[in-house]
Amino acid sequence: MDLHRRLFAEWLGTAFLLAVVVGSGIMAERLSGGNTGVALMANALATGGGLIALILTFGGISGAHFNPAVTLAAALRRELSSRDASLYVLAQLAGAFCGVAAAHGMFGEALFFASQHVRTGPAQWWSEFIATFGLLAVIFGCSRSRPEAVPYAVASYIVGAYWFTASTSFANPAVTLARAASDTFAGIRPVDAPGFIVAQLVGAVTATLVFGWLLRDKAALSL
Amino acid sequence: MDLHRRLFAEWLGTAFLLAVVVGSGIMAERLSGGNTGVALMANALATGGGLIALILTFGGISGAHFNPAVTLAAALRRELSSRDASLYVLAQLAGAFCGVAAAHGMFGEALFFASQHVRTGPAQWWSEFIATFGLLAVIFGCSRSRPEAVPYAVASYIVGAYWFTASTSFANPAVTLARAASDTFAGIRPVDAPGFIVAQLVGAVTATLVFGWLLRDKAALSL
Amino acid sequence: MDLHRRLFAEWLGTAFLLAVVVGSGIMAERLSGGNTGVALMANALATGGGLIALILTFGGISGAHFNPAVTLAAALRRELSSRDASLYVLAQLAGAFCGVAAAHGMFGEALFFASQHVRTGPAQWWSEFIATFGLLAVIFGCSRSRPEAVPYAVASYIVGAYWFTASTSFANPAVTLARAASDTFAGIRPVDAPGFIVAQLVGAVTATLVFGWLLRDKAALSL
Amino acid sequence: MDLHRRLFAEWLGTAFLLAVVVGSGIMAERLSGGNTGVALMANALATGGGLIALILTFGGISGAHFNPAVTLAAALRRELSSRDASLYVLAQLAGAFCGVAAAHGMFGEALFFASQHVRTGPAQWWSEFIATFGLLAVIFGCSRSRPEAVPYAVASYIVGAYWFTASTSFANPAVTLARAASDTFAGIRPVDAPGFIVAQLVGAVTATLVFGWLLRDKAALSL
């Protein structure tokens, strides 16, 4: 598939992913009558459903990264050139903000408005490290032995990670930045975004190294 | 498979789809003690479960469209003749109203009664455009690279779309018309149905054009 | 596989199915703080999870009927002799009551105690007809074109049917009789069981005839 | 795959499993506003999602036991030497405690603190016997006829078993010991752990014998 189609797929897929995450968060908060457990369950199920559909839809075109941390890992493993990886990340960032605006439009909100949702401190960063390390672990392990099952593995992992991490598992720098522009259920204060992104990138690099060794992966060993 | 069997399958499958959507909406509202979040979660899970089963059951017979927007896209791509497509839509419409009546019968309601549920305005129409664009995107993308996974992709998408769109994602003109005949959880005022249907058809045509280009699809390029 | 192993599998699988249905009903009612919507969602998810596991586990041994209505359809289609079908039904009935007793033991209840849960009237019978017709439709349609997906199709259907039918979809005569011996969330008054069972058997025979025609199935046409 | 990589996979996978079980339990209890039904539903869905992902990720490396009862069954069937099985169990135990500590770190709790959650008595032990017997039954039956579906079968079973057993189905001695070190939603008093573990091991051995006969399995018959 030629590069501009792959970039379009990353843009559109990431836009849909953010529309799902932010839109279902708004709907969940509005409908759940103050029970945050019900709201997060709806948000998690919607995100999981969306991820299965989006990875199955765009996986054959661009690989369905939708996530700069995943693209970074692919570049570290020489599966993507630095130039292509940079363009992937730009497409993901553009898509993420378009998706937030699309969700806000559906729910009658302003296109963008900075979040005031505080998410910071070591426990949150540790959560994002674990969340992103685990996401990459799932992608590496499952791609190796059961590539056809990756969409289900990733979506199932994220449903779990919404609940088992204290940060509800952003695990994605593009998602983190775009959610900073949404003062809704899924938001994060802009000032808290850098801490999340650093933890995510450290998690992604660590998983790349550990699974390079674990899976005896020559591409990774040459890192 | 001969045409009358395929039409029968579209009729029966669409009837079951509406019975699932409307019936589970009634049950959900009755049981959820006023927590609409719990009710929509039940409605979404039931619809997702029903869709997996129905697409697996009827996919091998008629293609399991159950949706005039999907049939329109197939006709635009010359996968179905205009005549067959028209008959498909008639079978879907007949099935949709039979399914609503079947659900009302199960819950002791009148067979049909016009909905008073207001669903209108640009945010709702934008929601239906997004919902139907996304549904067709999932069908096109997944059919191309993972045809065996389409039932799971479509059902997962709809579970997500119940939550991430402000309209709870009707995404189907036959479903929209039939739900106008049900003054229950899943209903829509008859006067609001045309706005939904226009948005759905625009979304379907847009997705057909975009994915025709994205997937380098000759059938679509000749459009 | 020899007959006594197949009968053992039907006995054990049906016992587990009833333990799942009745046990999760008790747990759901105890924990859901009076919100029946939450309770039925837990009951439905547990039943769906159990069904996927049990059909995958026992499908290769006995076909994983666990249901006299399914066994009747198989006998009508000459896939099972009358004698084997009768023994299947006996094994299912024995398993169903053992499963109820096992569940009651886990939750510290008496082994059996007659239900006082009223479930009767035309709307309930119509629900059971639809529920069982649909179950057999899913089994026939999916077995034909996607046999490997039957466990997922059946479980997904039942999750939906717990919600879209007014009776919560018993759809199984052995389950109906055994649930009459449990005065818990999943129970049914013994006096109401025959109405359910007649509706289920009529639904099963109707589906066998309709899908025999729809799938051009010679075995069924010779009926 | 060499033994130290397999042991690393058992360690890391079991750590993630416990992080999922304990972390999602903490999150669920905090968010569900006192509705234990909502909390257990979130805990079950997160665990199911995590299990699908973890078994798909590590299955190709170590077999993804994550459970001394599963490793015991494999050793009884001569699929694993006694020495390798012992090392598997040590890796699982180390992983389980690391996972609890990781979860506690994410939620700002002390690394370990003894549970005061009472779980004892014949009904609870009977629950753990059933839970573990069923888990092994699913693994044996599904591995034989549908090995590629084992991750889905096991995860679906556990989602069901959280609800249909009165003990919420620990079904795993390493999980039991590590959850004794967490005074949270998922905890168990240290003094109650031995009763659970005995019931689990009896369930595992019983399932190994019964399914050895049922599946005409020569390895098991030579037991």
mmCIF file of C-alpha atoms in Angstrom, chain D residues 83-187:
data_model
loop_
_atom_site.group_PDB
_atom_site.id
_atom_site.type_symbol
_atom_site.label_atom_id
_atom_site.label_comp_id
_atom_site.label_asym_id
_atom_site.label_seq_id
_atom_site.Cartn_x
_atom_site.Cartn_y
_atom_site.Cartn_z
ATOM 1 C CA ARG D 83 11.953 -30.387 37.791
ATOM 2 C CA ASP D 84 10.567 -28.056 35.149
ATOM 3 C CA ALA D 85 7.180 -28.110 36.841
ATOM 4 C CA SER D 86 8.730 -27.122 40.175
ATOM 5 C CA LEU D 87 10.549 -24.230 38.546
ATOM 6 C CA TYR D 88 7.334 -23.152 36.792
ATOM 7 C CA VAL D 89 5.572 -23.036 40.160
ATOM 8 C CA LEU D 90 8.360 -20.979 41.712
ATOM 9 C CA ALA D 91 8.253 -18.520 38.820
ATOM 10 C CA GLN D 92 4.467 -18.273 39.155
ATOM 11 C CA LEU D 93 4.676 -17.614 42.892
ATOM 12 C CA ALA D 94 7.346 -14.951 42.464
ATOM 13 C CA GLY D 95 5.337 -13.351 39.672
ATOM 14 C CA ALA D 96 2.113 -13.401 41.662
ATOM 15 C CA PHE D 97 3.621 -11.445 44.556
ATOM 16 C CA CYS D 98 5.377 -9.011 42.186
ATOM 17 C CA GLY D 99 2.039 -8.414 40.453
ATOM 18 C CA VAL D 100 0.267 -7.651 43.721
ATOM 19 C CA ALA D 101 3.024 -5.204 44.660
ATOM 20 C CA ALA D 102 2.832 -3.573 41.219
ATOM 21 C CA ALA D 103 -0.920 -3.097 41.578
ATOM 22 C CA HIS D 104 -0.573 -1.698 45.073
ATOM 23 C CA GLY D 105 2.041 0.750 43.750
ATOM 24 C CA MET D 106 -0.336 1.933 41.032
ATOM 25 C CA PHE D 107 -3.030 2.649 43.583
ATOM 26 C CA GLY D 108 -0.796 4.211 46.226
ATOM 27 C CA GLU D 109 -1.099 1.344 48.718
ATOM 28 C CA ALA D 110 1.627 -0.373 50.748
ATOM 29 C CA LEU D 111 3.382 -3.082 48.715
ATOM 30 C CA PHE D 112 1.882 -5.900 50.802
ATOM 31 C CA PHE D 113 -0.625 -5.978 53.659
ATOM 32 C CA ALA D 114 -2.419 -9.068 54.940
ATOM 33 C CA SER D 115 -6.044 -9.431 53.886
ATOM 34 C CA GLN D 116 -8.825 -9.598 56.472
ATOM 35 C CA HIS D 117 -11.397 -10.842 53.933
ATOM 36 C CA VAL D 118 -12.928 -14.020 55.441
ATOM 37 C CA ARG D 119 -13.396 -16.798 52.870
ATOM 38 C CA THR D 120 -13.810 -20.183 54.512
ATOM 39 C CA GLY D 121 -16.188 -23.090 55.113
ATOM 40 C CA PRO D 122 -17.452 -26.094 53.098
ATOM 41 C CA ALA D 123 -19.504 -24.020 50.632
ATOM 42 C CA GLN D 124 -16.412 -21.972 49.732
ATOM 43 C CA TRP D 125 -14.230 -25.096 49.415
ATOM 44 C CA TRP D 126 -16.850 -26.816 47.269
ATOM 45 C CA SER D 127 -16.861 -23.671 45.117
ATOM 46 C CA GLU D 128 -13.096 -23.820 44.666
ATOM 47 C CA PHE D 129 -13.237 -27.538 43.864
ATOM 48 C CA ILE D 130 -15.871 -26.884 41.174
ATOM 49 C CA ALA D 131 -14.053 -23.802 39.880
ATOM 50 C CA THR D 132 -10.730 -25.571 39.437
ATOM 51 C CA PHE D 133 -12.254 -28.809 38.129
ATOM 52 C CA GLY D 134 -14.090 -26.725 35.520
ATOM 53 C CA LEU D 135 -11.002 -24.722 34.584
ATOM 54 C CA LEU D 136 -9.007 -27.870 33.947
ATOM 55 C CA ALA D 137 -11.957 -29.431 32.112
ATOM 56 C CA VAL D 138 -12.056 -26.446 29.764
ATOM 57 C CA ILE D 139 -8.294 -26.611 29.189
ATOM 58 C CA PHE D 140 -8.322 -30.366 28.510
ATOM 59 C CA GLY D 141 -11.436 -30.438 26.314
ATOM 60 C CA CYS D 142 -10.692 -27.326 24.296
ATOM 61 C CA SER D 143 -6.970 -28.100 23.845
ATOM 62 C CA ARG D 144 -7.922 -31.408 22.315
ATOM 63 C CA SER D 145 -10.403 -30.277 19.683
ATOM 64 C CA ARG D 146 -9.892 -26.508 19.328
ATOM 65 C CA PRO D 147 -6.398 -25.603 20.612
ATOM 66 C CA GLU D 148 -6.439 -22.165 18.937
ATOM 67 C CA ALA D 149 -9.555 -21.255 20.961
ATOM 68 C CA VAL D 150 -8.092 -21.994 24.418
ATOM 69 C CA PRO D 151 -7.411 -18.314 25.276
ATOM 70 C CA TYR D 152 -11.047 -17.404 24.607
ATOM 71 C CA ALA D 153 -12.405 -20.517 26.337
ATOM 72 C CA VAL D 154 -10.373 -19.977 29.503
ATOM 73 C CA ALA D 155 -11.150 -16.261 29.737
ATOM 74 C CA SER D 156 -14.862 -16.834 29.081
ATOM 75 C CA TYR D 157 -14.934 -19.562 31.702
ATOM 76 C CA ILE D 158 -13.332 -17.332 34.321
ATOM 77 C CA VAL D 159 -15.760 -14.474 33.616
ATOM 78 C CA GLY D 160 -18.569 -16.953 34.250
ATOM 79 C CA ALA D 161 -16.850 -18.499 37.266
ATOM 80 C CA TYR D 162 -16.413 -15.132 39.026
ATOM 81 C CA TRP D 163 -20.216 -15.176 39.204
ATOM 82 C CA PHE D 164 -21.369 -18.775 39.408
ATOM 83 C CA THR D 165 -19.145 -19.873 42.292
ATOM 84 C CA ALA D 166 -19.673 -18.514 45.789
ATOM 85 C CA SER D 167 -15.916 -17.925 46.149
ATOM 86 C CA THR D 168 -15.622 -15.841 42.942
ATOM 87 C CA SER D 169 -13.356 -18.591 41.615
ATOM 88 C CA PHE D 170 -9.752 -18.143 42.642
ATOM 89 C CA ALA D 171 -8.968 -21.558 41.065
ATOM 90 C CA ASN D 172 -5.232 -20.959 41.301
ATOM 91 C CA PRO D 173 -2.908 -21.565 44.287
ATOM 92 C CA ALA D 174 -0.434 -18.828 43.311
ATOM 93 C CA VAL D 175 -3.253 -16.330 42.933
ATOM 94 C CA THR D 176 -4.646 -17.431 46.292
ATOM 95 C CA LEU D 177 -1.363 -16.919 48.154
ATOM 96 C CA ALA D 178 -0.683 -13.543 46.570
ATOM 97 C CA ARG D 179 -4.220 -12.278 47.167
ATOM 98 C CA ALA D 180 -3.690 -13.081 50.856
ATOM 99 C CA ALA D 181 -1.154 -10.224 50.778
ATOM 100 C CA SER D 182 -3.716 -7.664 49.603
ATOM 101 C CA ASP D 183 -6.366 -6.290 51.975
ATOM 102 C CA THR D 184 -8.510 -5.099 49.061
ATOM 103 C CA PHE D 185 -11.594 -6.226 47.098
ATOM 104 C CA ALA D 186 -9.813 -9.355 45.838
ATOM 105 C CA GLY D 187 -8.170 -10.329 49.121
#
